[in-house]
XYZ file of C-alpha atoms in Angstrom:
708
model
C 124.811 146.052 86.049
C 127.042 145.652 83.030
C 130.679 145.749 81.996
C 132.447 146.680 78.796
C 134.754 143.903 77.645
C 135.737 145.123 74.172
C 139.467 144.775 73.566
C 139.904 141.766 75.848
C 141.990 139.026 74.307
C 139.981 135.827 73.900
C 143.076 133.690 73.699
C 144.817 135.305 76.654
C 141.720 134.766 78.771
C 140.929 131.283 77.517
C 142.076 129.477 80.644
C 139.966 131.736 82.863
C 136.957 131.556 80.561
C 137.051 127.764 80.536
C 137.295 127.721 84.338
C 134.328 130.064 84.630
C 132.073 128.305 82.141
C 132.587 124.744 83.297
C 129.428 123.883 85.195
C 127.995 127.340 84.520
C 124.463 126.026 84.363
C 124.678 125.086 88.037
C 126.111 128.439 89.090
C 124.068 131.120 90.738
C 123.933 134.426 88.787
C 125.534 135.978 91.850
C 128.699 133.965 91.136
C 129.413 135.400 87.683
C 133.097 135.057 86.976
C 134.184 135.300 90.591
C 133.392 139.026 90.546
C 132.114 140.564 93.783
C 128.999 141.997 92.148
C 127.917 143.989 95.194
C 131.147 145.956 94.680
C 130.444 146.941 91.077
C 129.424 150.456 90.116
C 126.466 151.277 87.877
C 126.775 151.140 84.115
C 123.882 153.087 82.639
C 121.837 151.438 79.906
C 123.128 147.937 80.601
C 119.875 146.431 81.827
C 118.739 144.844 78.572
C 121.799 142.748 77.889
C 124.004 145.440 76.380
C 127.248 146.943 77.593
C 125.810 150.342 78.403
C 127.524 153.665 77.869
C 131.222 153.490 76.964
C 133.814 152.252 79.403
C 136.564 149.658 79.740
C 137.419 146.766 82.010
C 140.817 145.312 82.904
C 140.664 141.670 84.020
C 142.844 139.601 86.345
C 144.101 137.535 83.422
C 145.294 140.660 81.653
C 147.205 141.917 84.712
C 148.801 138.450 85.015
C 149.742 138.158 81.344
C 151.162 141.663 80.978
C 152.766 141.743 84.459
C 150.754 144.707 85.766
C 151.036 144.421 89.545
C 149.780 147.895 90.463
C 146.820 149.998 89.378
C 148.701 152.679 87.478
C 150.402 150.000 85.367
C 147.162 148.134 84.615
C 145.125 151.082 83.314
C 147.577 151.639 80.456
C 146.168 148.493 78.813
C 142.945 150.273 77.753
C 142.335 153.210 75.403
C 141.610 156.682 76.707
C 143.491 156.134 79.965
C 147.134 156.848 80.785
C 149.216 156.926 83.950
C 152.009 159.365 84.613
C 154.499 160.450 87.244
C 153.483 163.407 89.370
C 155.632 166.394 88.455
C 156.086 167.112 92.155
C 158.858 164.530 92.078
C 159.662 164.690 95.760
C 156.287 163.042 96.466
C 157.001 159.953 94.283
C 153.354 159.676 93.249
C 151.698 158.377 90.115
C 148.539 159.857 88.666
C 145.946 158.454 86.257
C 144.253 160.522 83.559
C 140.969 159.412 81.997
C 140.495 161.328 78.750
C 142.513 164.178 80.226
C 140.930 164.241 83.706
C 143.166 163.426 86.688
C 142.787 162.182 90.237
C 140.823 165.223 91.406
C 138.119 164.783 88.742
C 137.975 160.958 88.505
C 137.054 159.282 91.816
C 138.708 156.011 92.803
C 136.600 153.375 94.522
C 137.236 149.953 96.024
C 134.132 147.755 95.762
C 132.053 150.874 95.160
C 133.338 152.717 98.267
C 135.240 155.875 97.410
C 138.850 156.261 98.519
C 139.088 159.964 99.271
C 141.737 161.951 101.129
C 139.928 165.084 102.333
C 143.102 167.110 102.896
C 144.269 167.126 99.258
C 143.158 163.828 97.613
C 146.701 163.272 96.366
C 146.210 159.565 95.807
C 149.269 157.548 94.847
C 147.944 154.892 92.484
C 151.147 152.836 92.761
C 150.038 151.797 96.249
C 147.037 149.816 94.950
C 147.889 146.196 94.126
C 146.011 144.120 91.538
C 146.421 140.421 92.320
C 143.311 140.258 94.505
C 141.218 142.335 92.089
C 138.674 140.528 89.868
C 138.372 143.462 87.504
C 139.068 147.182 87.187
C 136.007 149.095 86.013
C 136.786 152.353 84.192
C 133.984 154.715 83.195
C 135.121 157.421 80.791
C 133.239 160.706 80.509
C 129.875 159.225 81.507
C 129.817 157.996 85.111
C 126.321 157.325 86.442
C 124.934 159.851 88.932
C 123.702 156.820 90.915
C 127.269 156.221 92.134
C 127.515 159.471 94.023
C 129.218 162.865 93.630
C 132.544 163.677 92.010
C 132.401 161.840 88.659
C 133.282 164.913 86.616
C 135.597 163.028 84.242
C 134.647 159.390 84.860
C 135.292 156.852 87.607
C 137.642 153.968 88.460
C 136.448 151.064 90.594
C 138.510 148.126 91.885
C 136.201 145.133 92.219
C 137.495 142.382 94.490
C 137.095 138.632 94.064
C 134.441 136.297 95.425
C 134.594 132.472 95.644
C 132.576 130.403 93.165
C 133.511 126.838 94.152
C 132.750 124.859 97.314
C 136.455 125.034 98.124
C 139.025 127.006 96.171
C 142.401 128.634 96.490
C 145.165 130.339 94.575
C 148.825 130.868 95.332
C 151.210 133.016 93.319
C 154.789 134.129 93.789
C 157.264 135.958 91.594
C 160.579 137.780 91.563
C 162.084 140.614 89.498
C 165.674 141.299 88.394
C 167.263 144.391 86.891
C 169.236 144.804 83.684
C 172.392 143.716 85.485
C 170.838 140.537 86.821
C 170.492 141.773 90.416
C 167.488 140.666 92.465
C 165.126 143.630 92.950
C 162.155 142.287 94.852
C 159.290 139.854 94.996
C 155.524 139.698 94.701
C 153.190 137.118 96.251
C 149.480 136.398 96.553
C 147.409 133.793 98.385
C 143.642 133.264 98.482
C 141.355 130.644 100.009
C 137.569 130.646 99.871
C 134.397 128.635 99.924
C 131.050 129.066 98.174
C 128.245 127.070 99.767
C 124.537 127.047 99.007
C 123.592 129.896 101.326
C 126.878 131.619 102.132
C 130.451 132.270 101.086
C 133.685 133.197 102.843
C 137.045 134.267 101.469
C 140.392 135.571 102.660
C 143.378 136.777 100.651
C 146.756 138.461 101.083
C 148.845 140.302 98.474
C 152.393 141.527 99.027
C 154.809 143.532 96.845
C 158.285 144.090 98.248
C 160.829 145.993 96.142
C 164.290 146.905 97.421
C 165.049 149.066 94.376
C 164.649 149.364 90.651
C 167.413 150.225 88.200
C 167.759 152.847 85.500
C 168.504 152.107 81.871
C 172.133 151.521 80.973
C 171.698 154.474 78.588
C 171.130 156.860 81.485
C 173.958 159.366 81.953
C 174.208 161.646 85.010
C 173.564 165.275 84.115
C 176.611 167.535 84.029
C 176.905 171.313 83.629
C 179.687 173.870 83.475
C 180.553 176.192 86.346
C 179.906 175.528 90.003
C 177.302 172.799 89.416
C 178.410 169.715 91.347
C 176.654 167.111 89.184
C 173.561 164.956 89.437
C 172.466 163.377 92.681
C 171.722 160.205 90.691
C 174.752 158.352 89.308
C 172.815 155.572 87.541
C 172.340 151.893 88.211
C 170.109 151.380 91.242
C 167.755 154.339 91.523
C 168.206 156.129 94.830
C 165.083 156.084 96.981
C 163.182 153.646 94.740
C 162.282 151.100 97.414
C 158.695 150.360 98.387
C 156.754 147.790 100.392
C 153.027 147.279 100.036
C 150.658 144.601 101.255
C 146.911 144.155 101.359
C 144.568 141.704 103.033
C 140.936 141.177 102.081
C 138.288 139.236 104.018
C 134.656 138.871 103.067
C 131.661 136.851 104.164
C 128.290 136.759 102.469
C 124.824 135.340 102.979
C 122.800 134.379 99.875
C 119.374 133.078 100.970
C 118.107 132.767 97.399
C 119.082 133.345 93.774
C 118.698 137.141 93.909
C 119.415 138.392 97.440
C 122.873 138.878 98.897
C 124.231 140.377 102.129
C 127.966 140.772 102.597
C 130.589 142.136 104.968
C 133.908 143.107 103.408
C 137.159 144.159 105.142
C 140.220 145.469 103.312
C 143.451 146.714 104.848
C 146.454 147.876 102.862
C 149.763 149.058 104.287
C 152.545 150.768 102.371
C 155.841 152.566 102.730
C 158.017 154.130 100.069
C 161.023 156.204 99.250
C 161.105 159.173 96.891
C 163.739 159.317 94.114
C 165.175 162.810 93.676
C 165.059 164.882 90.507
C 168.228 164.001 88.578
C 168.867 167.578 87.407
C 168.588 169.598 90.606
C 171.527 169.676 93.004
C 170.778 170.844 95.612
C 167.184 169.694 95.229
C 164.352 172.137 94.654
C 163.454 172.924 97.316
C 166.278 171.818 99.609
C 163.558 170.328 101.788
C 163.209 167.407 99.357
C 164.789 164.446 101.145
C 161.472 162.764 101.810
C 160.275 159.294 102.735
C 156.881 157.824 103.592
C 157.180 155.312 106.460
C 153.382 154.826 106.318
C 150.749 155.040 103.561
C 147.854 152.953 104.899
C 144.182 152.519 103.984
C 141.497 150.461 105.725
C 137.912 149.839 104.631
C 135.109 148.024 106.443
C 131.824 147.823 104.549
C 128.453 146.136 104.462
C 126.612 145.726 101.154
C 123.286 144.165 100.290
C 120.945 143.519 97.407
C 117.303 142.580 98.066
C 114.800 141.703 95.377
C 111.309 143.115 96.033
C 108.741 141.210 94.036
C 109.508 140.504 90.393
C 110.196 144.050 89.293
C 111.987 145.965 92.061
C 115.151 145.870 94.159
C 116.829 147.642 97.049
C 120.604 147.986 97.487
C 122.336 149.375 100.561
C 125.921 150.115 101.493
C 127.464 151.197 104.795
C 131.168 151.798 105.294
C 133.883 153.082 107.571
C 137.321 153.712 106.093
C 140.558 155.200 107.355
C 143.721 156.697 105.898
C 146.958 157.023 107.860
C 149.960 158.745 106.306
C 153.368 159.777 107.646
C 155.770 161.925 105.631
C 159.336 162.340 106.947
C 161.619 165.156 105.740
C 165.372 164.655 106.344
C 168.389 166.937 106.420
C 170.367 165.388 103.571
C 170.727 162.418 101.249
C 171.803 160.133 104.094
C 168.190 160.157 105.392
C 169.381 159.867 108.997
C 168.774 163.193 110.777
C 165.891 165.691 110.964
C 167.412 168.634 112.807
C 167.461 171.521 110.330
C 164.742 174.125 110.105
C 161.796 172.857 108.075
C 162.426 169.143 108.775
C 159.573 167.159 110.233
C 157.452 164.063 110.545
C 154.056 165.070 109.163
C 151.043 162.991 110.206
C 147.681 162.647 108.465
C 145.057 160.612 110.295
C 141.744 160.532 108.416
C 138.540 158.570 108.606
C 135.234 158.549 106.753
C 131.855 157.045 107.475
C 128.848 156.943 105.280
C 126.401 154.938 103.282
C 124.062 154.815 100.344
C 120.753 153.344 99.359
C 119.633 152.596 95.811
C 116.195 151.443 94.713
C 114.940 150.473 91.289
C 111.755 149.241 89.711
C 110.374 148.041 86.383
C 106.709 148.265 87.300
C 106.122 149.646 83.799
C 107.485 147.060 81.311
C 109.077 149.671 79.032
C 110.671 151.687 81.815
C 113.360 151.217 84.489
C 113.430 153.838 87.230
C 116.270 154.057 89.783
C 116.961 156.418 92.670
C 119.947 156.714 94.997
C 120.959 158.694 98.058
C 124.547 159.006 99.365
C 125.821 160.537 102.603
C 129.431 160.744 103.786
C 131.370 162.447 106.583
C 135.137 162.943 106.283
C 137.381 163.744 109.249
C 140.965 164.902 108.776
C 143.515 165.305 111.573
C 147.061 166.542 110.971
C 150.070 167.572 113.031
C 153.823 167.953 112.656
C 156.604 166.631 114.830
C 159.082 169.362 113.924
C 162.879 168.878 113.900
C 162.549 165.548 115.767
C 166.306 164.906 116.089
C 167.192 168.406 117.261
C 167.947 168.504 121.012
C 167.151 172.241 121.089
C 164.356 172.974 118.632
C 162.282 169.788 118.656
C 158.578 170.399 119.296
C 155.286 168.735 118.375
C 152.314 170.707 117.139
C 148.863 170.161 118.630
C 146.484 168.231 116.416
C 144.483 170.275 113.923
C 141.106 168.956 112.788
C 139.044 169.497 109.687
C 135.777 167.821 108.750
C 133.245 167.946 105.983
C 129.915 166.347 105.071
C 128.815 165.462 101.548
C 125.513 164.138 100.287
C 123.912 163.420 96.948
C 120.404 162.557 95.728
C 120.120 161.046 92.244
C 117.448 159.788 89.886
C 117.981 157.801 86.689
C 115.338 156.629 84.231
C 115.806 154.247 81.308
C 113.060 154.174 78.693
C 113.156 151.017 76.564
C 111.874 152.429 73.292
C 112.277 148.986 71.766
C 114.008 145.819 72.906
C 117.146 147.118 71.183
C 116.983 150.864 71.803
C 117.210 152.676 75.177
C 117.015 156.303 76.198
C 118.634 157.104 79.566
C 118.317 160.256 81.605
C 119.819 161.067 85.002
C 119.878 164.009 87.403
C 121.473 164.577 90.796
C 121.843 167.256 93.409
C 125.141 167.242 95.322
C 126.077 169.347 98.336
C 128.979 169.588 100.759
C 129.814 171.721 103.759
C 132.915 172.286 105.863
C 132.081 171.701 109.528
C 135.527 172.332 111.018
C 138.668 173.962 109.597
C 141.441 174.340 112.189
C 144.995 175.532 111.543
C 148.093 176.112 113.692
C 150.016 179.370 113.369
C 153.562 180.453 114.147
C 152.420 182.145 117.344
C 151.542 178.744 118.768
C 147.760 178.994 118.593
C 145.071 176.976 116.861
C 142.553 179.098 114.986
C 139.694 178.274 112.621
C 139.121 179.417 109.044
C 135.708 180.610 107.863
C 133.710 177.518 106.949
C 132.869 176.959 103.316
C 130.636 174.785 101.192
C 128.884 174.534 97.846
C 126.176 172.669 95.995
C 125.729 171.553 92.401
C 123.084 170.215 90.046
C 124.174 167.516 87.582
C 122.479 165.927 84.605
C 123.210 163.343 81.928
C 121.503 161.554 79.072
C 122.329 158.782 76.634
C 120.887 156.926 73.655
C 121.928 153.297 73.155
C 121.128 151.260 70.044
C 122.023 147.561 69.989
C 121.714 146.973 66.255
C 122.856 143.348 66.480
C 123.747 140.762 69.103
C 127.351 141.978 69.099
C 126.986 145.541 67.813
C 126.109 148.757 69.614
C 126.035 152.493 68.978
C 125.657 155.072 71.723
C 125.650 158.822 72.177
C 125.876 160.455 75.604
C 126.073 163.846 77.293
C 127.089 164.152 80.955
C 127.311 167.424 82.886
C 129.081 166.826 86.233
C 130.965 168.731 88.934
C 133.866 168.261 91.372
C 134.062 169.922 94.788
C 137.400 171.429 95.963
C 139.595 169.794 98.597
C 140.556 171.274 101.965
C 144.015 172.030 100.544
C 142.505 174.101 97.729
C 140.203 175.911 100.142
C 142.595 176.728 102.973
C 146.257 175.915 102.311
C 148.564 178.896 102.833
C 151.473 177.119 101.080
C 154.012 178.230 103.675
C 152.700 181.809 103.658
C 152.515 182.270 99.881
C 148.739 181.765 99.468
C 145.510 183.302 100.786
C 142.678 180.876 101.688
C 139.439 180.955 99.703
C 136.610 179.264 101.661
C 134.124 180.351 98.966
C 135.857 178.381 96.229
C 133.255 176.755 93.981
C 133.144 173.418 92.161
C 134.692 172.646 88.787
C 132.334 171.538 86.000
C 132.597 169.618 82.728
C 130.102 168.671 80.041
C 131.280 165.466 78.354
C 130.016 164.351 74.933
C 130.681 160.926 73.430
C 129.704 159.061 70.260
C 130.756 155.426 70.457
C 130.549 152.091 68.682
C 131.514 148.523 69.462
C 130.886 145.324 67.580
C 132.246 142.848 65.047
C 133.609 143.922 61.672
C 133.950 140.259 60.660
C 133.420 136.940 62.465
C 137.015 136.956 63.719
C 137.501 140.738 64.019
C 135.926 142.846 66.728
C 136.556 146.365 67.907
C 135.354 149.603 69.430
C 135.697 153.290 68.675
C 134.653 156.574 70.255
C 135.017 160.277 69.644
C 134.712 162.529 72.675
C 134.670 166.191 73.612
C 134.661 167.854 77.038
C 133.717 171.459 77.712
C 135.488 172.197 81.013
C 134.617 175.267 83.078
C 135.492 176.887 86.404
C 138.761 174.980 86.698
C 140.584 175.680 89.947
C 143.864 177.540 89.518
C 146.162 179.652 91.690
C 145.839 183.354 90.786
C 148.644 185.790 91.616
C 147.208 188.571 93.837
C 150.480 190.317 94.658
C 154.198 189.637 94.138
C 154.344 187.239 97.087
C 150.858 185.698 97.381
C 148.302 183.812 95.294
C 144.793 182.425 95.806
C 142.952 179.464 94.297
C 139.991 180.618 92.207
C 137.582 179.239 89.605
C 139.044 181.012 86.591
C 139.976 178.521 83.904
C 138.116 176.875 81.095
C 139.231 174.284 78.628
C 138.449 171.937 75.767
C 139.450 168.272 75.893
C 138.758 166.256 72.760
C 139.956 163.168 70.987
C 139.388 159.748 69.482
C 140.031 156.214 70.672
C 139.708 152.768 69.127
C 140.551 149.126 69.751
C 140.735 146.073 67.481
C 141.267 142.373 68.057
C 141.668 139.737 65.352
C 141.633 135.957 65.792
C 143.886 135.067 62.857
C 144.011 131.374 63.698
C 143.269 129.097 66.654
C 146.846 129.736 67.776
C 147.273 133.451 67.022
C 145.512 136.623 68.190
C 146.560 140.183 67.305
C 145.119 143.210 69.029
C 145.642 146.689 70.306
C 144.220 150.128 70.908
C 145.018 153.737 70.080
C 144.120 157.081 71.675
C 144.447 160.634 70.373
C 143.723 163.464 72.804
C 144.186 167.233 72.866
C 143.719 169.494 75.894
C 143.506 173.254 75.598
C 143.215 175.218 78.831
C 142.985 178.993 79.033
C 144.796 180.377 82.061
C 144.961 184.032 83.074
C 147.555 183.751 85.853
C 150.379 181.547 84.514
C 151.953 182.758 81.258
C 152.505 179.937 78.807
C 150.504 177.470 80.909
C 150.430 173.898 79.578
C 148.314 171.003 80.889
C 150.766 168.319 81.957
C 150.880 164.537 82.122
C 148.889 163.408 79.057
C 150.508 162.413 75.725
C 148.776 163.393 72.483
C 149.151 159.872 71.092
C 149.082 156.561 72.962
C 148.978 153.011 71.628
C 149.119 149.497 73.028
C 149.742 146.558 70.653
C 150.029 142.869 71.436
C 150.069 139.392 69.956
C 149.250 136.089 71.609
C 150.814 133.067 69.940
C 150.378 129.496 71.125
C 152.926 127.377 69.193
C 152.124 124.326 71.315
C 149.116 123.554 73.489
C 150.660 124.515 76.827
C 152.851 127.468 75.803
C 151.632 131.022 75.100
C 154.039 133.742 73.949
C 152.787 137.309 74.289
C 154.880 140.192 72.941
C 153.530 143.721 73.377
C 154.397 147.343 72.662
C 153.494 150.395 74.740
C 153.877 153.569 72.697
C 153.269 157.197 73.638
C 154.228 160.530 72.194
C 155.814 163.161 74.400
C 153.829 165.053 77.036
C 154.115 168.378 78.804
C 155.841 168.411 82.193
C 156.592 171.109 84.774
C 160.173 172.310 85.169
C 160.789 172.997 88.856
C 164.221 174.544 89.480
C 165.423 176.013 92.747
C 166.784 179.539 93.061
C 170.028 178.528 94.757
C 173.182 179.814 93.084
C 174.309 176.240 92.458
C 171.299 175.740 90.188
C 172.148 178.592 87.806
C 173.341 176.169 85.073
C 170.044 174.279 85.349
C 168.086 177.522 85.002
C 170.118 178.307 81.910
C 169.596 174.834 80.433
C 165.849 174.762 81.191
C 164.629 178.390 81.072
C 160.938 177.645 80.411
C 158.447 176.522 83.098
C 157.194 173.657 80.880
C 158.988 171.105 78.745
C 157.939 168.226 76.520
C 159.196 164.887 77.739
C 158.242 161.254 77.995
C 157.984 159.922 74.415
C 158.799 156.219 74.415
C 158.255 152.800 72.876
C 158.477 149.965 75.350
C 158.847 146.429 74.032
C 157.760 143.656 76.410
C 157.419 139.899 76.173
C 155.795 137.243 78.355
C 156.063 133.448 78.114
C 153.474 131.405 79.951
C 153.708 127.604 80.272
C 150.903 125.532 81.746
C 152.712 122.649 83.451
C 149.525 120.865 84.518
C 145.861 121.822 84.679
C 146.185 123.841 87.897
C 149.794 125.019 87.765
C 151.555 127.421 85.415
C 154.862 129.260 85.272
C 155.677 132.480 83.453
C 158.604 134.729 82.776
C 159.371 137.740 80.686
C 161.066 141.052 80.111
C 159.669 144.572 80.456
C 161.325 147.447 78.570
C 163.175 144.855 76.509
C 165.264 147.459 74.650
C 166.306 149.129 77.931
C 165.007 152.515 76.826
C 165.885 155.540 78.943
C 162.736 157.681 79.232
C 160.963 160.125 81.526
C 157.272 160.606 82.304
C 158.031 163.847 84.142
C 161.021 166.143 83.915
C 163.996 164.859 85.894
C 162.347 161.553 86.858
C 163.665 158.718 84.637
C 161.816 155.414 84.694
C 162.972 151.777 85.129
C 165.204 150.203 82.514
C 165.083 146.597 81.355
C 163.469 144.365 83.983
C 163.248 140.562 84.070
C 160.646 138.591 86.000
C 159.686 135.012 86.778
C 156.545 133.804 88.536
C 154.350 130.788 89.181
C 150.669 130.308 89.949
C 148.750 127.347 91.392
C 144.973 127.067 91.710
C 142.619 124.472 93.107
């Protein structure tokens, strides 16, 4: 296993590094850095002390220093990765793009177990908290076939913490305030654990409670001539911006010797959220847009093990059972009190998955490392609507509709150690899925079943890794991977406007990367990569007649770009660093005139300094910079929206360019207690990531952390 750490600030992480290295000689290799190693994903070519094929890692200290409390905020710290607001604004979801690939092509995992929503996989990355995460692994372009199917554009893995001391704990609490000084919400975290000679136990709880966030003072409600009544958002506190999320994590492990480990891990996260309305549309588009999520819950129970077999081989296993429970409520109007009109509902998703994997590896031949893995997973999706629940006349509840699918993958990876400093890696896998059940409810009041679908795919990848010095590495990789369609893409009729396609095939991309990381000078280190992706068989809705479309594999595209990071230790008290990404995406589309890929800026940069004027005080200013990005324009056809249609006549618009200035001050009161405070969006910039969805203005925060 290996992790890329290029771009991590040495000074920002100094407190954590000191804590980890004190007494390191007495620590078991299993206790490295408090990272739950059984939850890490594979990093190809990392077995001989190198960092493997390109990727990035976000650490706990970085999320603390830069006040990144949720996943979509944290990933913006590294090059090649950007978060954005879903253009379907009524869903209030964030998405993450890794070198241009979004949530459908880049699987998300928690401790190596995939979080997958079989209905549509519309993950909302804002629901995933970071305080109990040891590190965020991000593989870009090249994700090992050993980790299972779906890594068409990379992979993201949240690795939880594990205790390293006989007795340890951490407590954190913080509060946020808007640009008018009003209290917005609070964030807290608590962890206790114990690492003994043959076992460890740990429990933690993380909570984020936000009553609202506020818009920039520069925001002005949209106005138009004619019958338009004005924006539904008047500024100040953003309507529908509340959310509440908490997560608990328990684990227990048995470590009979220095190499073997057996662990049970339980994670439960519970969320609820509002959905701010598009500020241009009034009435909203569609009028069925007054949505809230009273439940957005995930649960994961897993067993993981690592067993050394002799001196040269190992066996890893993983078993898991996870659930997803989601409730979407559609209301009549902006009061969010009644659900009586036609098309209003409480929509329920109740999903579960069970599966496992086994991985074996051997170095029986000194110059060769051979690994094999097998994954199997079953997903079960149940949905139903409670329609017009507050109507005394038309209220009725649909019967439950069930869908299920099975997915499996067999993979083989071989690393040939040409020399002690040069590796050649090759991997292949065969992935297959089938739909076992596909029920739907029709207007006549009957449940029927769609034709069952399925597909298979062969994947391959290869890499060359040259570690030309202790700190320097060059690598070149090619990875050809696929992504299977979701149930939504296969069967959704989109309220009668689409025709199902059970024969829909997988998407495919061939990703190329040439990368470097190392030291330019003793106090200057960095990384760089150029990348290109040949994307084929992209899934897109094709217009079959004036009123209906069908999802088909019709598109192809080219994603390409460059990324780099640098960090300079200018003095014992001052570090400067940052990263930059350039990316272009060209997608040919035969069904949507003027189609533009949305959500990804052409240019993105993150710059920071860490200055320690006195021993206990660290001041960390930073800048987050992006160019504009394409966004969908979704305007209703109601007569009241005619001025909006006139103002925004094209289906796509460029929006979202911004420069956010932030600052954090951290003061270490005593060895085990520190306080911090800062400002995000210091200049109170008014900006949008998606059309009609402005983002938070200036935000103040204070927090404290105690460890023992």
